[in-house]
Amino acid sequence: VSQCRFLLNASSVTRSGFLNMQLTKTEWDLAKRVDGESCVFARSPGILLRNGQVPDGKAEKQIFKPQVDFERELGSLASRNLWKSILDGLKLFGINKEHVSSIVGVELDVRYSPEVVGDVVSDVGEAICFLVGDAAFQTHFWPGRGMNSVFKEAASLANSLFLVGRRLQVNEKPWSGMREIADYIAFLGGLRDS
């Protein structure tokens, strides 16, 4: 779940890293080992072939099936295309596939607030509250989506408030019924669905 297909998290100190890739539901379901186990972080990684061979100390059943399907022209076209997409991501960042040891899946559970605009009443008075960033919806840090989304949300909210300010007095209500505020709410809905 990211706003781009690929993201590289790398360390120049350890010379290691992760190529993060947004998968479709179909691709997620195809990310399995030869033995049918899903490639899951910290449980059952899909090991990669080295020059067409199973690495020492590993078993054939642990190998990432889409790589086998691609290199041996087996399996479904969708499975072969998943491996091709992974190779495209590696190529994008100039990474040789021989430097990759395994494939793991991390399913992200995005949580969000159903309401992002509302009235707040206190002893001091009334105010309008807008949620932005993790307050509106949380994203995992691996896909590189969080900061990008916050900037987009803040820009959208600033634009909405600017347009409201030009058109109306601040104390007019209902805020959530105004076209500009409805646009902000719709914008956040679009980010959640992407």
N, CA and C atoms as an extended XYZ file, in Angstrom:
582
Properties=species:S:1:pos:R:3:atomname:S:1:resname:S:1:resid:I:1 pbc="F F F"
N         0.844       -1.159        0.000 N   VAL     1
C         0.000        0.000        0.000 CA  VAL     1
C         0.892        1.225        0.000 C   VAL     1
N         1.259        1.823       -1.158 N   SER     2
C         2.060        3.037       -1.237 CA  SER     2
C         1.579        3.869       -2.400 C   SER     2
N         2.056        5.110       -2.490 N   GLN     3
C         1.633        5.986       -3.576 CA  GLN     3
C         2.488        5.785       -4.809 C   GLN     3
N         3.499        4.941       -4.692 N   CYS     4
C         4.305        4.592       -5.844 CA  CYS     4
C         4.508        3.080       -5.822 C   CYS     4
N         4.852        2.510       -6.943 N   ARG     5
C         4.999        1.057       -7.055 CA  ARG     5
C         6.204        0.550       -6.264 C   ARG     5
N         7.321        1.297       -6.294 N   PHE     6
C         8.549        0.855       -5.658 CA  PHE     6
C         9.103        1.914       -4.723 C   PHE     6
N         9.746        1.464       -3.654 N   LEU     7
C        10.462        2.343       -2.731 CA  LEU     7
C        11.662        1.562       -2.225 C   LEU     7
N        12.823        2.199       -2.215 N   LEU     8
C        14.034        1.553       -1.719 CA  LEU     8
C        14.403        2.149       -0.374 C   LEU     8
N        14.512        1.302        0.635 N   ASN     9
C        15.049        1.686        1.938 CA  ASN     9
C        16.406        1.014        2.034 C   ASN     9
N        17.472        1.802        2.052 N   ALA    10
C        18.815        1.223        2.048 CA  ALA    10
C        19.701        1.933        3.055 C   ALA    10
N        20.724        1.220        3.485 N   SER    11
C        21.709        1.762        4.412 CA  SER    11
C        23.084        1.715        3.756 C   SER    11
N        23.734        2.870        3.673 N   SER    12
C        25.088        2.891        3.115 CA  SER    12
C        26.086        2.342        4.121 C   SER    12
N        25.708        2.279        5.386 N   VAL    13
C        26.603        1.760        6.423 CA  VAL    13
C        26.671        0.236        6.355 C   VAL    13
N        25.514       -0.430        6.359 N   THR    14
C        25.489       -1.897        6.334 CA  THR    14
C        25.454       -2.443        4.910 C   THR    14
N        25.263       -1.552        3.931 N   ARG    15
C        25.144       -1.935        2.519 CA  ARG    15
C        24.055       -2.999        2.330 C   ARG    15
N        22.960       -2.784        3.035 N   SER    16
C        21.811       -3.669        2.898 CA  SER    16
C        20.560       -2.805        2.813 C   SER    16
N        19.459       -3.433        2.508 N   GLY    17
C        18.232       -2.662        2.439 CA  GLY    17
C        17.057       -3.494        2.006 C   GLY    17
N        15.973       -2.800        1.712 N   PHE    18
C        14.731       -3.432        1.312 CA  PHE    18
C        14.191       -2.726        0.084 C   PHE    18
N        13.782       -3.498       -0.909 N   LEU    19
C        13.012       -2.951       -2.013 CA  LEU    19
C        11.560       -3.211       -1.663 C   LEU    19
N        10.819       -2.155       -1.388 N   ASN    20
C         9.398       -2.273       -1.072 CA  ASN    20
C         8.611       -2.134       -2.365 C   ASN    20
N         7.606       -2.966       -2.506 N   MET    21
C         6.833       -2.983       -3.737 CA  MET    21
C         5.357       -3.118       -3.393 C   MET    21
N         4.564       -2.223       -3.930 N   GLN    22
C         3.114       -2.313       -3.749 CA  GLN    22
C         2.593       -3.420       -4.651 C   GLN    22
N         1.834       -4.336       -4.066 N   LEU    23
C         1.278       -5.455       -4.822 CA  LEU    23
C        -0.232       -5.335       -4.943 C   LEU    23
N        -0.737       -5.836       -6.036 N   THR    24
C        -2.189       -5.988       -6.151 CA  THR    24
C        -2.588       -7.202       -5.321 C   THR    24
N        -3.871       -7.398       -5.096 N   LYS    25
C        -4.347       -8.562       -4.358 CA  LYS    25
C        -3.924       -9.843       -5.069 C   LYS    25
N        -4.011       -9.865       -6.390 N   THR    26
C        -3.608      -11.041       -7.170 CA  THR    26
C        -2.126      -11.318       -6.988 C   THR    26
N        -1.295      -10.275       -7.069 N   GLU    27
C         0.143      -10.460       -6.878 CA  GLU    27
C         0.450      -10.956       -5.469 C   GLU    27
N        -0.224      -10.377       -4.473 N   TRP    28
C        -0.024      -10.807       -3.084 CA  TRP    28
C        -0.298      -12.308       -2.955 C   TRP    28
N        -1.383      -12.759       -3.568 N   ASP    29
C        -1.750      -14.171       -3.483 CA  ASP    29
C        -0.749      -15.072       -4.205 C   ASP    29
N        -0.019      -14.537       -5.175 N   LEU    30
C         0.979      -15.314       -5.928 CA  LEU    30
C         2.354      -15.323       -5.261 C   LEU    30
N         2.579      -14.472       -4.282 N   ALA    31
C         3.890      -14.369       -3.623 CA  ALA    31
C         4.055      -15.534       -2.647 C   ALA    31
N         4.329      -16.696       -3.215 N   LYS    32
C         4.442      -17.920       -2.424 CA  LYS    32
C         5.745      -18.632       -2.736 C   LYS    32
N         6.072      -19.541       -1.839 N   ARG    33
C         7.228      -20.400       -2.065 CA  ARG    33
C         6.783      -21.616       -2.879 C   ARG    33
N         7.741      -22.400       -3.327 N   VAL    34
C         7.422      -23.603       -4.094 CA  VAL    34
C         6.512      -24.537       -3.297 C   VAL    34
N         6.689      -24.593       -1.972 N   ASP    35
C         5.861      -25.476       -1.140 CA  ASP    35
C         4.458      -24.922       -0.878 C   ASP    35
N         4.130      -23.753       -1.448 N   GLY    36
C         2.800      -23.172       -1.299 CA  GLY    36
C         2.650      -22.235       -0.120 C   GLY    36
N         3.687      -22.157        0.728 N   GLU    37
C         3.649      -21.228        1.872 CA  GLU    37
C         3.731      -19.796        1.370 C   GLU    37
N         2.940      -18.924        1.964 N   SER    38
C         3.046      -17.492        1.655 CA  SER    38
C         4.385      -16.982        2.163 C   SER    38
N         4.990      -16.074        1.428 N   CYS    39
C         6.268      -15.477        1.833 CA  CYS    39
C         5.973      -14.404        2.876 C   CYS    39
N         6.140      -14.759        4.129 N   VAL    40
C         5.769      -13.880        5.230 CA  VAL    40
C         7.005      -13.496        6.024 C   VAL    40
N         7.104      -12.220        6.342 N   PHE    41
C         8.223      -11.690        7.109 CA  PHE    41
C         8.397      -12.462        8.410 C   PHE    41
N         9.617      -12.845        8.715 N   ALA    42
C        10.025      -13.513        9.959 CA  ALA    42
C         9.453      -14.919       10.123 C   ALA    42
N         8.758      -15.449        9.108 N   ARG    43
C         8.215      -16.791        9.247 CA  ARG    43
C         8.627      -17.697        8.094 C   ARG    43
N         8.324      -17.292        6.879 N   SER    44
C         8.585      -18.164        5.734 CA  SER    44
C         9.007      -17.349        4.506 C   SER    44
N        10.244      -16.818        4.528 N   PRO    45
C        10.690      -16.044        3.367 CA  PRO    45
C        10.826      -16.928        2.131 C   PRO    45
N        10.639      -16.320        0.978 N   GLY    46
C        10.892      -17.011       -0.273 CA  GLY    46
C        12.358      -16.806       -0.633 C   GLY    46
N        13.117      -17.881       -0.692 N   ILE    47
C        14.548      -17.820       -0.994 CA  ILE    47
C        14.720      -17.754       -2.508 C   ILE    47
N        15.722      -17.018       -2.968 N   LEU    48
C        15.949      -16.874       -4.408 CA  LEU    48
C        17.004      -17.854       -4.907 C   LEU    48
N        16.777      -18.339       -6.127 N   LEU    49
C        17.757      -19.190       -6.789 CA  LEU    49
C        19.020      -18.390       -7.070 C   LEU    49
N        20.165      -19.047       -7.057 N   ARG    50
C        21.449      -18.439       -7.428 CA  ARG    50
C        21.938      -19.154       -8.677 C   ARG    50
N        22.001      -18.426       -9.790 N   ASN    51
C        22.415      -19.031      -11.067 CA  ASN    51
C        21.603      -20.290      -11.369 C   ASN    51
N        20.311      -20.215      -11.099 N   GLY    52
C        19.413      -21.319      -11.384 CA  GLY    52
C        19.467      -22.459      -10.379 C   GLY    52
N        20.241      -22.312       -9.313 N   GLN    53
C        20.428      -23.377       -8.331 CA  GLN    53
C        19.904      -22.962       -6.958 C   GLN    53
N        19.508      -23.962       -6.170 N   VAL    54
C        19.092      -23.722       -4.799 CA  VAL    54
C        20.331      -23.410       -3.971 C   VAL    54
N        20.340      -22.302       -3.219 N   PRO    55
C        21.524      -21.962       -2.410 CA  PRO    55
C        21.835      -23.044       -1.373 C   PRO    55
N        23.106      -23.156       -1.019 N   ASP    56
C        23.531      -24.116        0.001 CA  ASP    56
C        22.751      -23.891        1.289 C   ASP    56
N        22.364      -24.988        1.910 N   GLY    57
C        21.654      -24.920        3.181 CA  GLY    57
C        20.162      -24.641        3.052 C   GLY    57
N        19.677      -24.490        1.839 N   LYS    58
C        18.251      -24.225        1.611 CA  LYS    58
C        17.635      -25.393        0.860 C   LYS    58
N        16.328      -25.506        0.934 N   ALA    59
C        15.609      -26.587        0.253 CA  ALA    59
C        14.805      -26.029       -0.911 C   ALA    59
N        14.591      -26.848       -1.913 N   GLU    60
C        13.815      -26.457       -3.098 CA  GLU    60
C        12.453      -25.894       -2.695 C   GLU    60
N        11.832      -26.481       -1.665 N   LYS    61
C        10.500      -26.044       -1.254 CA  LYS    61
C        10.480      -24.603       -0.747 C   LYS    61
N        11.627      -24.040       -0.346 N   GLN    62
C        11.712      -22.679        0.178 CA  GLN    62
C        11.864      -21.617       -0.913 C   GLN    62
N        12.083      -22.039       -2.151 N   ILE    63
C        12.372      -21.103       -3.241 CA  ILE    63
C        11.114      -20.316       -3.617 C   ILE    63
N        11.323      -19.036       -3.979 N   PHE    64
C        10.246      -18.131       -4.383 CA  PHE    64
C         9.675      -18.613       -5.712 C   PHE    64
N         8.437      -19.070       -5.696 N   LYS    65
C         7.824      -19.707       -6.862 CA  LYS    65
C         7.764      -18.820       -8.112 C   LYS    65
N         7.405      -17.530       -8.025 N   PRO    66
C         7.384      -16.723       -9.246 CA  PRO    66
C         8.747      -16.654       -9.963 C   PRO    66
N         9.853      -16.709       -9.220 N   GLN    67
C        11.172      -16.733       -9.863 CA  GLN    67
C        11.362      -18.042      -10.628 C   GLN    67
N        10.989      -19.158      -10.003 N   VAL    68
C        11.091      -20.466      -10.662 CA  VAL    68
C        10.230      -20.480      -11.915 C   VAL    68
N         8.987      -20.004      -11.788 N   ASP    69
C         8.072      -19.979      -12.934 CA  ASP    69
C         8.652      -19.154      -14.081 C   ASP    69
N         9.256      -18.008      -13.756 N   PHE    70
C         9.821      -17.117      -14.773 CA  PHE    70
C        11.037      -17.754      -15.442 C   PHE    70
N        11.979      -18.227      -14.632 N   GLU    71
C        13.236      -18.732      -15.177 CA  GLU    71
C        13.089      -20.072      -15.876 C   GLU    71
N        12.095      -20.854      -15.487 N   ARG    72
C        11.903      -22.177      -16.093 CA  ARG    72
C        10.694      -22.208      -17.010 C   ARG    72
N        10.088      -21.019      -17.227 N   GLU    73
C         8.900      -20.881      -18.077 CA  GLU    73
C         7.799      -21.863      -17.683 C   GLU    73
N         7.492      -21.863      -16.391 N   LEU    74
C         6.434      -22.701      -15.831 CA  LEU    74
C         5.335      -21.807      -15.274 C   LEU    74
N         4.325      -22.421      -14.677 N   GLY    75
C         3.307      -21.669      -13.953 CA  GLY    75
C         2.531      -20.697      -14.815 C   GLY    75
N         1.790      -19.854      -14.124 N   SER    76
C         0.906      -18.909      -14.807 CA  SER    76
C         1.683      -17.682      -15.295 C   SER    76
N         1.110      -17.029      -16.270 N   LEU    77
C         1.686      -15.788      -16.771 CA  LEU    77
C         1.717      -14.740      -15.662 C   LEU    77
N         0.674      -14.709      -14.827 N   ALA    78
C         0.624      -13.739      -13.723 CA  ALA    78
C         1.780      -13.959      -12.758 C   ALA    78
N         2.099      -15.206      -12.469 N   SER    79
C         3.224      -15.518      -11.574 CA  SER    79
C         4.541      -15.063      -12.194 C   SER    79
N         4.739      -15.354      -13.472 N   ARG    80
C         5.974      -14.919      -14.163 CA  ARG    80
C         6.051      -13.399      -14.211 C   ARG    80
N         4.909      -12.748      -14.420 N   ASN    81
C         4.898      -11.280      -14.472 CA  ASN    81
C         5.232      -10.648      -13.122 C   ASN    81
N         4.857      -11.317      -12.019 N   LEU    82
C         5.221      -10.804      -10.700 CA  LEU    82
C         6.739      -10.763      -10.571 C   LEU    82
N         7.425      -11.829      -10.970 N   TRP    83
C         8.894      -11.833      -10.905 CA  TRP    83
C         9.467      -10.765      -11.831 C   TRP    83
N         8.889      -10.601      -13.015 N   LYS    84
C         9.363       -9.567      -13.941 CA  LYS    84
C         9.208       -8.181      -13.320 C   LYS    84
N         8.097       -7.945      -12.619 N   SER    85
C         7.890       -6.655      -11.954 CA  SER    85
C         8.932       -6.429      -10.861 C   SER    85
N         9.270       -7.481      -10.127 N   ILE    86
C        10.307       -7.359       -9.100 CA  ILE    86
C        11.639       -7.008       -9.756 C   ILE    86
N        11.954       -7.675      -10.864 N   LEU    87
C        13.193       -7.359      -11.590 CA  LEU    87
C        13.189       -5.910      -12.077 C   LEU    87
N        12.034       -5.423      -12.530 N   ASP    88
C        11.920       -4.023      -12.964 CA  ASP    88
C        12.233       -3.077      -11.804 C   ASP    88
N        11.740       -3.383      -10.606 N   GLY    89
C        12.024       -2.561       -9.438 CA  GLY    89
C        13.499       -2.563       -9.083 C   GLY    89
N        14.126       -3.725       -9.163 N   LEU    90
C        15.564       -3.805       -8.889 CA  LEU    90
C        16.345       -2.987       -9.916 C   LEU    90
N        15.942       -3.103      -11.175 N   LYS    91
C        16.612       -2.363      -12.255 CA  LYS    91
C        16.458       -0.849      -12.045 C   LYS    91
N        15.278       -0.434      -11.609 N   LEU    92
C        15.021        0.987      -11.374 CA  LEU    92
C        16.057        1.587      -10.422 C   LEU    92
N        16.447        0.818       -9.403 N   PHE    93
C        17.407        1.307       -8.414 CA  PHE    93
C        18.825        0.802       -8.660 C   PHE    93
N        19.056        0.140       -9.797 N   GLY    94
C        20.397       -0.322      -10.133 CA  GLY    94
C        20.898       -1.459       -9.255 C   GLY    94
N        19.993       -2.332       -8.826 N   ILE    95
C        20.362       -3.438       -7.949 CA  ILE    95
C        20.395       -4.733       -8.759 C   ILE    95
N        21.512       -5.443       -8.687 N   ASN    96
C        21.644       -6.729       -9.345 CA  ASN    96
C        20.855       -7.764       -8.557 C   ASN    96
N        20.086       -8.597       -9.239 N   LYS    97
C        19.259       -9.589       -8.540 CA  LYS    97
C        20.102      -10.548       -7.711 C   LYS    97
N        21.381      -10.692       -8.034 N   GLU    98
C        22.269      -11.578       -7.262 CA  GLU    98
C        22.522      -11.036       -5.855 C   GLU    98
N        22.213       -9.750       -5.634 N   HIS    99
C        22.376       -9.154       -4.309 CA  HIS    99
C        21.138       -9.339       -3.427 C   HIS    99
N        20.099       -9.951       -3.983 N   VAL   100
C        18.864      -10.160       -3.238 CA  VAL   100
C        18.836      -11.608       -2.758 C   VAL   100
N        18.551      -11.800       -1.483 N   SER   101
C        18.571      -13.159       -0.935 CA  SER   101
C        17.183      -13.759       -0.729 C   SER   101
N        16.195      -12.916       -0.441 N   SER   102
C        14.874      -13.471       -0.156 CA  SER   102
C        13.778      -12.450       -0.420 C   SER   102
N        12.577      -12.973       -0.491 N   ILE   103
C        11.374      -12.172       -0.680 CA  ILE   103
C        10.478      -12.412        0.529 C   ILE   103
N        10.008      -11.343        1.146 N   VAL   104
C         9.080      -11.474        2.263 CA  VAL   104
C         7.899      -10.539        2.037 C   VAL   104
N         6.776      -10.944        2.543 N   GLY   105
C         5.577      -10.118        2.467 CA  GLY   105
C         5.266       -9.519        3.823 C   GLY   105
N         4.874       -8.276        3.798 N   VAL   106
C         4.431       -7.595        5.011 CA  VAL   106
C         3.080       -6.968        4.672 C   VAL   106
N         2.025       -7.540        5.222 N   GLU   107
C         0.697       -7.001        4.957 CA  GLU   107
C         0.476       -5.810        5.875 C   GLU   107
N         0.091       -4.698        5.291 N   LEU   108
C        -0.095       -3.470        6.053 CA  LEU   108
C        -1.566       -3.282        6.384 C   LEU   108
N        -1.819       -2.973        7.631 N   ASP   109
C        -3.187       -2.756        8.110 CA  ASP   109
C        -3.349       -1.272        8.397 C   ASP   109
N        -3.891       -0.564        7.436 N   VAL   110
C        -4.070        0.882        7.582 CA  VAL   110
C        -5.337        1.141        8.379 C   VAL   110
N        -5.221        1.989        9.383 N   ARG   111
C        -6.376        2.362       10.202 CA  ARG   111
C        -6.631        3.854       10.010 C   ARG   111
N        -7.903        4.226       10.052 N   TYR   112
C        -8.214        5.634        9.850 CA  TYR   112
C        -9.451        6.037       10.634 C   TYR   112
N        -9.534        7.323       10.838 N   SER   113
C       -10.676        7.891       11.535 CA  SER   113
C       -11.825        8.053       10.546 C   SER   113
N       -13.030        7.660       10.926 N   PRO   114
C       -14.151        7.832        9.998 CA  PRO   114
C       -14.552        9.301        9.819 C   PRO   114
N       -14.185       10.157       10.775 N   GLU   115
C       -14.507       11.581       10.691 CA  GLU   115
C       -13.211       12.379       10.709 C   GLU   115
N       -13.034       13.296        9.756 N   VAL   116
C       -11.818       14.114        9.714 CA  VAL   116
C       -12.091       15.595        9.936 C   VAL   116
N       -13.363       15.967       10.031 N   VAL   117
C       -13.746       17.349       10.302 CA  VAL   117
C       -14.888       17.303       11.315 C   VAL   117
N       -14.807       18.149       12.327 N   GLY   118
C       -15.889       18.161       13.301 CA  GLY   118
C       -15.865       19.385       14.199 C   GLY   118
N       -16.968       19.614       14.872 N   ASP   119
C       -17.070       20.707       15.837 CA  ASP   119
C       -16.544       20.238       17.181 C   ASP   119
N       -15.806       21.107       17.854 N   VAL   120
C       -15.321       20.833       19.198 CA  VAL   120
C       -15.904       21.907       20.100 C   VAL   120
N       -16.567       21.473       21.173 N   VAL   121
C       -17.161       22.407       22.119 CA  VAL   121
C       -16.473       22.212       23.460 C   VAL   121
N       -16.031       23.329       24.054 N   SER   122
C       -15.396       23.253       25.368 CA  SER   122
C       -15.882       24.421       26.218 C   SER   122
N       -15.357       24.538       27.429 N   ASP   123
C       -15.718       25.652       28.319 CA  ASP   123
C       -15.310       26.992       27.718 C   ASP   123
N       -14.300       26.975       26.882 N   VAL   124
C       -13.775       28.203       26.279 CA  VAL   124
C       -14.631       28.654       25.104 C   VAL   124
N       -15.222       27.707       24.402 N   GLY   125
C       -16.044       28.051       23.247 CA  GLY   125
C       -16.078       26.919       22.235 C   GLY   125
N       -16.460       27.283       21.016 N   GLU   126
C       -16.546       26.304       19.939 CA  GLU   126
C       -15.410       26.495       18.968 C   GLU   126
N       -15.019       25.402       18.322 N   ALA   127
C       -13.982       25.454       17.298 CA  ALA   127
C       -14.239       24.341       16.290 C   ALA   127
N       -13.592       24.463       15.176 N   ILE   128
C       -13.646       23.421       14.153 CA  ILE   128
C       -12.328       22.658       14.239 C   ILE   128
N       -12.408       21.345       14.212 N   CYS   129
C       -11.220       20.493       14.304 CA  CYS   129
C       -11.042       19.752       12.976 C   CYS   129
N        -9.813       19.780       12.459 N   PHE   130
C        -9.462       19.055       11.230 CA  PHE   130
C        -8.374       18.055       11.562 C   PHE   130
N        -8.535       16.822       11.130 N   LEU   131
C        -7.501       15.812       11.333 CA  LEU   131
C        -6.635       15.710       10.083 C   LEU   131
N        -5.335       15.637       10.311 N   VAL   132
C        -4.349       15.524        9.230 CA  VAL   132
C        -3.313       14.505        9.674 C   VAL   132
N        -2.675       13.826        8.716 N   GLY   133
C        -1.579       12.907        9.029 CA  GLY   133
C        -2.057       11.678        9.773 C   GLY   133
N        -1.235       11.197       10.719 N   ASP   134
C        -1.572        9.978       11.459 CA  ASP   134
C        -2.853       10.108       12.258 C   ASP   134
N        -3.244       11.317       12.602 N   ALA   135
C        -4.518       11.494       13.303 CA  ALA   135
C        -5.680       11.123       12.391 C   ALA   135
N        -5.532       11.373       11.087 N   ALA   136
C        -6.585       11.044       10.122 CA  ALA   136
C        -6.511        9.571        9.718 C   ALA   136
N        -5.313        9.108        9.398 N   PHE   137
C        -5.127        7.675        9.155 CA  PHE   137
C        -3.659        7.330        9.248 C   PHE   137
N        -3.416        6.163        9.830 N   GLN   138
C        -2.046        5.725       10.061 CA  GLN   138
C        -1.588        4.853        8.906 C   GLN   138
N        -0.346        5.043        8.515 N   THR   139
C         0.249        4.177        7.510 CA  THR   139
C         1.555        3.633        8.067 C   THR   139
N         1.915        2.461        7.608 N   HIS   140
C         3.178        1.871        8.012 CA  HIS   140
C         4.302        2.660        7.353 C   HIS   140
N         5.457        2.763        8.001 N   PHE   141
C         6.548        3.572        7.471 CA  PHE   141
C         7.226        2.942        6.260 C   PHE   141
N         7.151        1.634        6.045 N   TRP   142
C         7.885        1.010        4.962 CA  TRP   142
C         7.495        1.479        3.573 C   TRP   142
N         6.235        1.695        3.261 N   PRO   143
C         5.938        2.073        1.882 CA  PRO   143
C         6.292        3.517        1.530 C   PRO   143
N         6.747        4.293        2.497 N   GLY   144
C         7.120        5.666        2.176 CA  GLY   144
C         5.937        6.542        1.881 C   GLY   144
N         4.815        6.238        2.442 N   ARG   145
C         3.604        6.965        2.109 CA  ARG   145
C         3.280        8.063        3.112 C   ARG   145
N         3.654        7.878        4.362 N   GLY   146
C         3.222        8.766        5.426 CA  GLY   146
C         3.516       10.227        5.196 C   GLY   146
N         4.783       10.574        5.008 N   MET   147
C         5.133       11.986        4.861 CA  MET   147
C         4.546       12.572        3.580 C   MET   147
N         4.576       11.802        2.489 N   ASN   148
C         3.980       12.290        1.240 CA  ASN   148
C         2.507       12.626        1.446 C   ASN   148
N         1.807       11.743        2.142 N   SER   149
C         0.378       11.966        2.379 CA  SER   149
C         0.140       13.188        3.248 C   SER   149
N         0.947       13.360        4.298 N   VAL   150
C         0.771       14.504        5.193 CA  VAL   150
C         0.930       15.813        4.434 C   VAL   150
N         1.933       15.903        3.584 N   PHE   151
C         2.117       17.138        2.800 CA  PHE   151
C         0.924       17.380        1.874 C   PHE   151
N         0.436       16.329        1.239 N   LYS   152
C        -0.717       16.477        0.352 CA  LYS   152
C        -1.962       16.875        1.141 C   LYS   152
N        -2.143       16.242        2.318 N   GLU   153
C        -3.296       16.576        3.152 CA  GLU   153
C        -3.231       18.025        3.617 C   GLU   153
N        -2.061       18.443        4.094 N   ALA   154
C        -1.907       19.816        4.588 CA  ALA   154
C        -2.152       20.816        3.468 C   ALA   154
N        -1.644       20.546        2.282 N   ALA   155
C        -1.860       21.450        1.144 CA  ALA   155
C        -3.342       21.507        0.777 C   ALA   155
N        -3.999       20.356        0.784 N   SER   156
C        -5.429       20.323        0.470 CA  SER   156
C        -6.239       21.089        1.508 C   SER   156
N        -5.916       20.881        2.793 N   LEU   157
C        -6.638       21.590        3.855 CA  LEU   157
C        -6.379       23.096        3.774 C   LEU   157
N        -5.132       23.487        3.568 N   ALA   158
C        -4.809       24.915        3.453 CA  ALA   158
C        -5.582       25.547        2.296 C   ALA   158
N        -5.629       24.855        1.179 N   ASN   159
C        -6.368       25.373        0.028 CA  ASN   159
C        -7.857       25.491        0.347 C   ASN   159
N        -8.409       24.468        0.996 N   SER   160
C        -9.831       24.505        1.351 CA  SER   160
C       -10.136       25.673        2.282 C   SER   160
N        -9.292       25.868        3.306 N   LEU   161
C        -9.515       26.962        4.256 CA  LEU   161
C        -9.352       28.325        3.590 C   LEU   161
N        -8.395       28.441        2.685 N   PHE   162
C        -8.211       29.687        1.952 CA  PHE   162
C        -9.471       30.021        1.153 C   PHE   162
N       -10.008       29.024        0.456 N   LEU   163
C       -11.212       29.254       -0.346 CA  LEU   163
C       -12.419       29.583        0.523 C   LEU   163
N       -12.534       28.916        1.665 N   VAL   164
C       -13.624       29.214        2.598 CA  VAL   164
C       -13.491       30.646        3.097 C   VAL   164
N       -12.286       31.038        3.471 N   GLY   165
C       -12.040       32.385        3.995 CA  GLY   165
C       -12.374       33.473        2.996 C   GLY   165
N       -12.118       33.196        1.736 N   ARG   166
C       -12.450       34.179        0.697 CA  ARG   166
C       -13.949       34.296        0.503 C   ARG   166
N       -14.685       33.235        0.783 N   ARG   167
C       -16.100       33.190        0.445 CA  ARG   167
C       -17.028       33.463        1.618 C   ARG   167
N       -16.641       33.065        2.819 N   LEU   168
C       -17.575       33.115        3.945 CA  LEU   168
C       -16.946       33.727        5.189 C   LEU   168
N       -17.786       34.108        6.113 N   GLN   169
C       -17.321       34.479        7.448 CA  GLN   169
C       -16.976       33.198        8.189 C   GLN   169
N       -15.940       33.231        9.014 N   VAL   170
C       -15.485       32.041        9.726 CA  VAL   170
C       -16.566       31.461       10.625 C   VAL   170
N       -17.434       32.278       11.160 N   ASN   171
C       -18.426       31.762       12.109 CA  ASN   171
C       -19.682       31.191       11.450 C   ASN   171
N       -19.733       31.148       10.133 N   GLU   172
C       -20.882       30.520        9.482 CA  GLU   172
C       -20.772       29.007        9.579 C   GLU   172
N       -21.910       28.335        9.590 N   LYS   173
C       -21.941       26.882        9.712 CA  LYS   173
C       -22.943       26.325        8.721 C   LYS   173
N       -23.014       25.078        8.463 N   PRO   174
C       -22.152       24.010        8.964 CA  PRO   174
C       -20.891       23.866        8.091 C   PRO   174
N       -19.748       23.763        8.714 N   TRP   175
C       -18.480       23.622        7.986 CA  TRP   175
C       -18.476       22.402        7.091 C   TRP   175
N       -18.899       21.270        7.633 N   SER   176
C       -18.813       20.023        6.868 CA  SER   176
C       -19.703       20.043        5.630 C   SER   176
N       -20.673       20.963        5.577 N   GLY   177
C       -21.536       21.051        4.412 CA  GLY   177
C       -20.990       21.962        3.332 C   GLY   177
N       -19.938       22.707        3.626 N   MET   178
C       -19.369       23.602        2.625 CA  MET   178
C       -18.627       22.801        1.564 C   MET   178
N       -18.765       23.248        0.336 N   ARG   179
C       -18.145       22.550       -0.789 CA  ARG   179
C       -16.640       22.365       -0.589 C   ARG   179
N       -15.953       23.423       -0.131 N   GLU   180
C       -14.499       23.341        0.028 CA  GLU   180
C       -14.090       22.308        1.086 C   GLU   180
N       -14.829       22.241        2.173 N   ILE   181
C       -14.526       21.275        3.234 CA  ILE   181
C       -14.900       19.869        2.765 C   ILE   181
N       -15.989       19.768        2.029 N   ALA   182
C       -16.365       18.470        1.464 CA  ALA   182
C       -15.278       17.986        0.500 C   ALA   182
N       -14.644       18.920       -0.222 N   ASP   183
C       -13.540       18.547       -1.118 CA  ASP   183
C       -12.368       17.970       -0.323 C   ASP   183
N       -12.068       18.557        0.840 N   TYR   184
C       -10.982       18.049        1.681 CA  TYR   184
C       -11.317       16.643        2.180 C   TYR   184
N       -12.543       16.455        2.632 N   ILE   185
C       -12.959       15.138        3.120 CA  ILE   185
C       -12.863       14.106        1.994 C   ILE   185
N       -13.293       14.474        0.797 N   ALA   186
C       -13.215       13.574       -0.362 CA  ALA   186
C       -11.759       13.277       -0.719 C   ALA   186
N       -10.875       14.287       -0.599 N   PHE   187
C        -9.461       14.105       -0.893 CA  PHE   187
C        -8.858       13.049        0.044 C   PHE   187
N        -9.161       13.155        1.346 N   LEU   188
C        -8.657       12.171        2.303 CA  LEU   188
C        -9.200       10.780        1.974 C   LEU   188
N       -10.456       10.707        1.584 N   GLY   189
C       -11.028        9.416        1.186 CA  GLY   189
C       -10.282        8.794        0.014 C   GLY   189
N        -9.878        9.643       -0.931 N   GLY   190
C        -9.100        9.166       -2.080 CA  GLY   190
C        -7.728        8.645       -1.670 C   GLY   190
N        -7.075        9.311       -0.718 N   LEU   191
C        -5.778        8.822       -0.230 CA  LEU   191
C        -5.927        7.464        0.438 C   LEU   191
N        -7.001        7.294        1.195 N   ARG   192
C        -7.219        6.016        1.880 CA  ARG   192
C        -7.402        4.886        0.872 C   ARG   192
N        -8.072        5.180       -0.221 N   ASP   193
C        -8.400        4.148       -1.195 CA  ASP   193
C        -7.266        3.862       -2.160 C   ASP   193
N        -6.221        4.707       -2.170 N   SER   194
C        -5.134        4.489       -3.160 CA  SER   194
C        -4.108        3.522       -2.654 C   SER   194
